[in-house]
PDB file of C-alpha atoms in Angstrom:
ATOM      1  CA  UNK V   1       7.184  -6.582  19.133  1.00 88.00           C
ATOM      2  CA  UNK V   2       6.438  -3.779  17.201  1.00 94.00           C
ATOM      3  CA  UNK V   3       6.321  -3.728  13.120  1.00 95.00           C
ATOM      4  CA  UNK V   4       8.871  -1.429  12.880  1.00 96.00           C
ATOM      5  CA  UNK V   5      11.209  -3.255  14.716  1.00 96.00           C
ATOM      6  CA  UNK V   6       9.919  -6.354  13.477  1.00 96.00           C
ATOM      7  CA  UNK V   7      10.970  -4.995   9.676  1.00 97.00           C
ATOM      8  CA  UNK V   8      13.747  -2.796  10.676  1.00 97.00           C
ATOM      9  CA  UNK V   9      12.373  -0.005   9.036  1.00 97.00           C
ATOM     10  CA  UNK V  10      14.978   3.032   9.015  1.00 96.00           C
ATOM     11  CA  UNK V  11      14.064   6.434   8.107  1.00 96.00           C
ATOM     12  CA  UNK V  12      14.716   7.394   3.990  1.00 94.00           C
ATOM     13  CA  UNK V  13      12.946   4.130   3.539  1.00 95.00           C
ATOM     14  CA  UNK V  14      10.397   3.483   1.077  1.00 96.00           C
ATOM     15  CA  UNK V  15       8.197   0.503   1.832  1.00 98.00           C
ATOM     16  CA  UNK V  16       5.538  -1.755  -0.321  1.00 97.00           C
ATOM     17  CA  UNK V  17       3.623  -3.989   0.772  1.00 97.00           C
ATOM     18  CA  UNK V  18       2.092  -7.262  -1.545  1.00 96.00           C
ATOM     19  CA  UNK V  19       0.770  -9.832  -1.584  1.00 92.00           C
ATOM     20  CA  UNK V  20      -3.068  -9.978  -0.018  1.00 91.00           C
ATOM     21  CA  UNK V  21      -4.636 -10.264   3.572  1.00 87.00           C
ATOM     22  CA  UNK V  22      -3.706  -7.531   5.568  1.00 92.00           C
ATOM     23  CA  UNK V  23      -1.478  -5.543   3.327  1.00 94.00           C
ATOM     24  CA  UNK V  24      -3.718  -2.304   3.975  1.00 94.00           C
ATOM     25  CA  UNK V  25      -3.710  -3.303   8.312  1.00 94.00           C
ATOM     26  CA  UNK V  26      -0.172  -3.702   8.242  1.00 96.00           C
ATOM     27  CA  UNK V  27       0.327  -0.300   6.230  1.00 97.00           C
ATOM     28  CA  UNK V  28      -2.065   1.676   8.796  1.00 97.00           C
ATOM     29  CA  UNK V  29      -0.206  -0.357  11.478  1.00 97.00           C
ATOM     30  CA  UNK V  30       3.478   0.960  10.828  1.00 98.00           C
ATOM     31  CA  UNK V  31       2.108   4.174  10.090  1.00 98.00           C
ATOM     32  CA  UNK V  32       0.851   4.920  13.268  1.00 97.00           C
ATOM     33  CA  UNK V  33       3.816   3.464  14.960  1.00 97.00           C
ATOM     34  CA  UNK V  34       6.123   5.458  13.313  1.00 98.00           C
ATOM     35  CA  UNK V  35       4.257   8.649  13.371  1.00 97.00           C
ATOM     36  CA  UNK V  36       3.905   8.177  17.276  1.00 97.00           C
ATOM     37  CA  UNK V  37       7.286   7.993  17.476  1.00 97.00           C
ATOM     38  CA  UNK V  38       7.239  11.814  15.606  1.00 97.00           C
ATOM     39  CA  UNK V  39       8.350  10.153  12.538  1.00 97.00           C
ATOM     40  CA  UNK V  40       7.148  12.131   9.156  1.00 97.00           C
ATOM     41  CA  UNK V  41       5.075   9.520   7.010  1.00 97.00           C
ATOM     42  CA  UNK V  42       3.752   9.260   3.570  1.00 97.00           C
ATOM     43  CA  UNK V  43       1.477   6.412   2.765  1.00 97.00           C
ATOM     44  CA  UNK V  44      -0.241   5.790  -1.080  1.00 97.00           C
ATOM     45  CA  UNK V  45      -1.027   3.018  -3.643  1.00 96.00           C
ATOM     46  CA  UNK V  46       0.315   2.221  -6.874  1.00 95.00           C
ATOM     47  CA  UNK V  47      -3.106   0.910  -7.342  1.00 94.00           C
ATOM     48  CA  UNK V  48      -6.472   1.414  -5.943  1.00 94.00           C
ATOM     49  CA  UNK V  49      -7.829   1.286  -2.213  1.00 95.00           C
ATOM     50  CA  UNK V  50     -11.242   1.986  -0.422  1.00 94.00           C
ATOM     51  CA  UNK V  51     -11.942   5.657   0.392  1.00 95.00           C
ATOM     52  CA  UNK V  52     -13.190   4.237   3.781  1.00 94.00           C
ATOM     53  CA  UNK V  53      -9.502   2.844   4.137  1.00 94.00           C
ATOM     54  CA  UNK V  54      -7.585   5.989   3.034  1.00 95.00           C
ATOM     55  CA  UNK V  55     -10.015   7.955   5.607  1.00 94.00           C
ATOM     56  CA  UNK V  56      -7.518   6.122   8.487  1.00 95.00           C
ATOM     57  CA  UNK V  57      -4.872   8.383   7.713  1.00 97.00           C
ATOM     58  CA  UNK V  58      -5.294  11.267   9.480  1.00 97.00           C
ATOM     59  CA  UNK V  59      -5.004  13.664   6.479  1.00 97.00           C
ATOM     60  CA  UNK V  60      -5.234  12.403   2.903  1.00 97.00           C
ATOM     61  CA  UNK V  61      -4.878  14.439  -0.487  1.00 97.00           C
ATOM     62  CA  UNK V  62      -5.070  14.214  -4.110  1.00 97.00           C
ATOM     63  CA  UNK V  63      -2.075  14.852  -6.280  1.00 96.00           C
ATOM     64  CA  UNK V  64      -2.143  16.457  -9.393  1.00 93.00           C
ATOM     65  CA  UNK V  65       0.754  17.443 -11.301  1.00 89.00           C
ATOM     66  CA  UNK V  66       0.097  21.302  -9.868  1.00 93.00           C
ATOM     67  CA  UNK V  67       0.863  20.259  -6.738  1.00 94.00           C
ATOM     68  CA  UNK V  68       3.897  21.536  -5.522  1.00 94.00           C
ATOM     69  CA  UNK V  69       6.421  19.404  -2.473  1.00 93.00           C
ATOM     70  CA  UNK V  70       4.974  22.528  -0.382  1.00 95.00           C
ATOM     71  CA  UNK V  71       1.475  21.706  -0.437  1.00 96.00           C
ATOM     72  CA  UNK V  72       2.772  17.911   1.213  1.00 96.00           C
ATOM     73  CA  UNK V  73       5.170  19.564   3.635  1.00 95.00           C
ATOM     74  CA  UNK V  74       2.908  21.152   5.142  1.00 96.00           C
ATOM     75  CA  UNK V  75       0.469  18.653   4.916  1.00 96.00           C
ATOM     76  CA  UNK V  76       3.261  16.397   7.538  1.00 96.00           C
ATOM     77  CA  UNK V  77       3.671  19.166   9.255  1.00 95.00           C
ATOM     78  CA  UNK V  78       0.189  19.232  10.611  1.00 97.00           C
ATOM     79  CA  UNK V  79      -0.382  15.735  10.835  1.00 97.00           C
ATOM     80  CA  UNK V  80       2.659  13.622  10.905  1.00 97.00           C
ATOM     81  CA  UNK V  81       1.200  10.952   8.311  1.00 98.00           C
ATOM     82  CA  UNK V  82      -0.666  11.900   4.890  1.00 98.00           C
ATOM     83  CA  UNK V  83      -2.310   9.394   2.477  1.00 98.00           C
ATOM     84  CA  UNK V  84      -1.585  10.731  -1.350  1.00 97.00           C
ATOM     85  CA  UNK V  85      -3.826   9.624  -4.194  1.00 97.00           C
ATOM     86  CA  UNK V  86      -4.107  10.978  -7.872  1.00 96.00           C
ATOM     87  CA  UNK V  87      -7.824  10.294  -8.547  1.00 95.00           C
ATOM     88  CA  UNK V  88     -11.335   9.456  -7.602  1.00 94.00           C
ATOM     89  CA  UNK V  89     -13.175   6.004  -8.838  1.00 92.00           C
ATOM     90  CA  UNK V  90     -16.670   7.446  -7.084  1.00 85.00           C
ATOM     91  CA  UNK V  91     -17.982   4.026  -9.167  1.00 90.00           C
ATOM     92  CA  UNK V  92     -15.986   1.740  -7.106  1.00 91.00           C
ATOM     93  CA  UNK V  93     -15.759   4.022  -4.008  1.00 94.00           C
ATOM     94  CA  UNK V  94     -11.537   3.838  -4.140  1.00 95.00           C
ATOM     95  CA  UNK V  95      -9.006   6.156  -4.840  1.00 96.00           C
ATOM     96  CA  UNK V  96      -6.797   5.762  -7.118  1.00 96.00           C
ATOM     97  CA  UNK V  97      -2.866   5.575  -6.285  1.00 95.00           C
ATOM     98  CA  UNK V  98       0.136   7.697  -7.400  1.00 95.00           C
ATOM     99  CA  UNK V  99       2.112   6.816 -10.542  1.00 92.00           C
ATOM    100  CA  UNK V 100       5.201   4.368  -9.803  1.00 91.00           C
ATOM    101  CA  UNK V 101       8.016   7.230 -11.581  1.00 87.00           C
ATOM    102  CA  UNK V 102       6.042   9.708  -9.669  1.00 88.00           C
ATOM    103  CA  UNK V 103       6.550   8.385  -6.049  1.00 90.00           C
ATOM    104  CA  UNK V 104      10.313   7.727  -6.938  1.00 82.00           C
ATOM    105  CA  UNK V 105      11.084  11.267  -5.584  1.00 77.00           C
ATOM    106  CA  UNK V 106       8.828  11.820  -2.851  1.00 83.00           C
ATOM    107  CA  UNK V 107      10.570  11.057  -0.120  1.00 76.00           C
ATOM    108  CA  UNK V 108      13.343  13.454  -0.863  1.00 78.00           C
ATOM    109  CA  UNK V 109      11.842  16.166  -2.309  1.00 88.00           C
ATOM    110  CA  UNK V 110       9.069  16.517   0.553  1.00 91.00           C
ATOM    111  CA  UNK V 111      11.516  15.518   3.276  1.00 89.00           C
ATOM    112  CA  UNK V 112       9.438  12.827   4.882  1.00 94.00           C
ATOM    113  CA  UNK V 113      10.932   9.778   6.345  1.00 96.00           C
ATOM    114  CA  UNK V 114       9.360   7.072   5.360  1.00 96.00           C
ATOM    115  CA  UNK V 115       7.057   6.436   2.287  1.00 97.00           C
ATOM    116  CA  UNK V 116       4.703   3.221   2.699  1.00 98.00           C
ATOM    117  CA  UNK V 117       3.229   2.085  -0.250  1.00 97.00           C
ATOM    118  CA  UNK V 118      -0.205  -0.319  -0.357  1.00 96.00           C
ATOM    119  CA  UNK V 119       1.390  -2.220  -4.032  1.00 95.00           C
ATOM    120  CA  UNK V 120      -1.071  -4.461  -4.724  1.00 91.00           C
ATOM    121  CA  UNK V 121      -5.143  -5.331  -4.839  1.00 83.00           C
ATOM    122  CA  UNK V 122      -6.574  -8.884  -3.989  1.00 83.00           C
ATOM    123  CA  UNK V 123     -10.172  -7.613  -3.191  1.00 83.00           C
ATOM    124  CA  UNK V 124      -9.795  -8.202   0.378  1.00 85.00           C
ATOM    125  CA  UNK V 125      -9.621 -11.856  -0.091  1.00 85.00           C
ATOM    126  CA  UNK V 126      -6.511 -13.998   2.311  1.00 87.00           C
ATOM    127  CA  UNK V 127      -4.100 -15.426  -0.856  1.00 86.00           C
ATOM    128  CA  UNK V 128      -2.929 -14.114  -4.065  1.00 87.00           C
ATOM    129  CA  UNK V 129      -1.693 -14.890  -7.483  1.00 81.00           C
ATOM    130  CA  UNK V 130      -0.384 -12.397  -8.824  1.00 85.00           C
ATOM    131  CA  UNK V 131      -1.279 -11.915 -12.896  1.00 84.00           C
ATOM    132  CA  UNK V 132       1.863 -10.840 -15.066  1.00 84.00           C
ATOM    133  CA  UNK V 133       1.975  -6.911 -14.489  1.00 88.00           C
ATOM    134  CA  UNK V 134       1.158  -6.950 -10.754  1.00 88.00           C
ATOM    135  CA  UNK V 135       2.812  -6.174  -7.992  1.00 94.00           C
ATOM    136  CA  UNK V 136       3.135  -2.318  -9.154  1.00 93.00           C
ATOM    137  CA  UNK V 137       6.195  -1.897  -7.241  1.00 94.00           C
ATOM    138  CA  UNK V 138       8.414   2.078  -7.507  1.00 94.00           C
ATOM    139  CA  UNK V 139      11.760   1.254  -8.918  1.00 91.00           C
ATOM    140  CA  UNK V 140      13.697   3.117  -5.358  1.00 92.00           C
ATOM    141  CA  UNK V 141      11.517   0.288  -3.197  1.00 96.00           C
ATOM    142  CA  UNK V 142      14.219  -0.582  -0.499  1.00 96.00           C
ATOM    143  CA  UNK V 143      11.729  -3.130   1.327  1.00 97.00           C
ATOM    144  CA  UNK V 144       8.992  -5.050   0.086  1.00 97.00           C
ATOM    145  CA  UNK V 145       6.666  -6.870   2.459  1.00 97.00           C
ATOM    146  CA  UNK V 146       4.862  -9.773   1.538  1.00 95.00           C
ATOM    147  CA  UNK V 147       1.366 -10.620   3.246  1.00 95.00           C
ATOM    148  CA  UNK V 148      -0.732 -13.453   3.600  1.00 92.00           C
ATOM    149  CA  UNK V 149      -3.752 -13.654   5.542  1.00 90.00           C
ATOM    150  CA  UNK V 150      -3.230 -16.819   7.852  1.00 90.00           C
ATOM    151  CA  UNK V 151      -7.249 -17.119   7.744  1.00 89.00           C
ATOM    152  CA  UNK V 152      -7.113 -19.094   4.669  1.00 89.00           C
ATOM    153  CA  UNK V 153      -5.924 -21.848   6.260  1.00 88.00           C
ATOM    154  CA  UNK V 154      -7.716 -25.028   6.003  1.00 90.00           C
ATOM    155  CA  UNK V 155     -10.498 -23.016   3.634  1.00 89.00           C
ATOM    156  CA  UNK V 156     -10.922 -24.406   0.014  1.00 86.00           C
ATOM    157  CA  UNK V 157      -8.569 -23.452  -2.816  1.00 81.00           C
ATOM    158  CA  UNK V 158     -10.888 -21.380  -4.607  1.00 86.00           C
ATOM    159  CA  UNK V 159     -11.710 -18.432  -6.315  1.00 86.00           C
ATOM    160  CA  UNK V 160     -13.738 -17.159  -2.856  1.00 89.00           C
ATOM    161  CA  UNK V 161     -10.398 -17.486  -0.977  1.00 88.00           C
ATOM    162  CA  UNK V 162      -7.317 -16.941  -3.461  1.00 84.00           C
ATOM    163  CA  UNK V 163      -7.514 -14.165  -5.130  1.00 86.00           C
ATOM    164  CA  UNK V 164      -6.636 -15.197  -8.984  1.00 80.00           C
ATOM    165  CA  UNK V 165      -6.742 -18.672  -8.473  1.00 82.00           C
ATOM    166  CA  UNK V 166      -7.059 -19.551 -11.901  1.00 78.00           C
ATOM    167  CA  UNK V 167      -3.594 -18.449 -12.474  1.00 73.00           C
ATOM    168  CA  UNK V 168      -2.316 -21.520 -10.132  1.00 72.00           C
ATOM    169  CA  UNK V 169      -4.644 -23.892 -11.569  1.00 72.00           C
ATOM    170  CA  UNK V 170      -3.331 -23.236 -14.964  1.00 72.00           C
ATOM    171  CA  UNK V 171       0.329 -22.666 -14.134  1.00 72.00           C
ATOM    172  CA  UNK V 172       0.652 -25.401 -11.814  1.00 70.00           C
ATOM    173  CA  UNK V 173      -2.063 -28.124 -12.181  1.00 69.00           C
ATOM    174  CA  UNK V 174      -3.760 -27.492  -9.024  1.00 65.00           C
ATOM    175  CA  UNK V 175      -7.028 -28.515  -8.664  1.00 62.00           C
ATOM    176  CA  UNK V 176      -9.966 -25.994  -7.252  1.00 56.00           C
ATOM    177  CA  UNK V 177     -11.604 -27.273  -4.051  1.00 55.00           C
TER     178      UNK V 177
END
């Protein structure tokens, strides 16, 4: 089955996806599926993610607020799917992502038809905590996707494994190990 069925996306959607383990696959994943099917896609992060990850996207480009809805238009129209980021963190190698209030209006005002949005970090680890202001989730979010990487699976409940673990062992008791 494909993802899109699989989550029903419809066009005029705006999707995030949280969580940890596989959240930036699954992103790449629907956005190739839909833009093979001719669909006009906008991808970003209301966080940060790997400049080697945005490369996927077969055209990516930094917002400012100069940039004007025809600059992205025609970005889709070249390339079906565009990856939007405000910023450089050359330190880290990432990008950084788009402001939540900002990618409120995208969809609309640069007539694409679906927005995916990467909403969360875990540093590529399989499980996640989240801490008190994460996930960064847009207020016009119709669909939010949570993701787990089913690799963490009989592996230790630690801080190698579950991203913010200390959160749990606090919260809940847990023990690490």
């Amino acid at each position: 089955m494909r993802l899109r069925e699989a989550l029903r996306i419809q066009r005029g959607e705006m999707v995030a996806f949280v969580g940890a383990g596989g959240k930036t696959s699954a992103l790449f994943r629907l956005a190739e599926e839909l833009r093979a099917e001719g669909w006009r896609v906008l991808a970003t992060t209301t966080t940060r993610i790997a400049e080697d990850e945005m490369r996927r996207a077969p055209s990516s480009m930094r917002v400012t607020t100069a940039t004007q809805p025809q600059e992205i238009k025609a970005r889709l129209n070249d390339h079906g799917f565009v990856f939007l980021y405000s910023a450089d963190d050359t330190g880290r190698h990432k990008v950084i992502g788009l402001n939540p209030d900002y990618i409120s209006n995208l969809v609309d005002t640069v007539n694409s038809d679906v927005l995916l949005i990467e909403a969360d970090g875990s540093r590529r680890l399989p499980l996640k905590a989240p801490k008190d202001h994460e996930p960064v989730i847009p207020e016009d979010v119709s669909l939010v996707v949570p993701v787990a990487g089913l690799d963490v699976l009989g592996q230790p409940f630690d801080e190698d494994h579950v991203y913010n673990v200390a959160r749990i062992i606090d919260r809940y008791g847990f023990q690490e190990g």
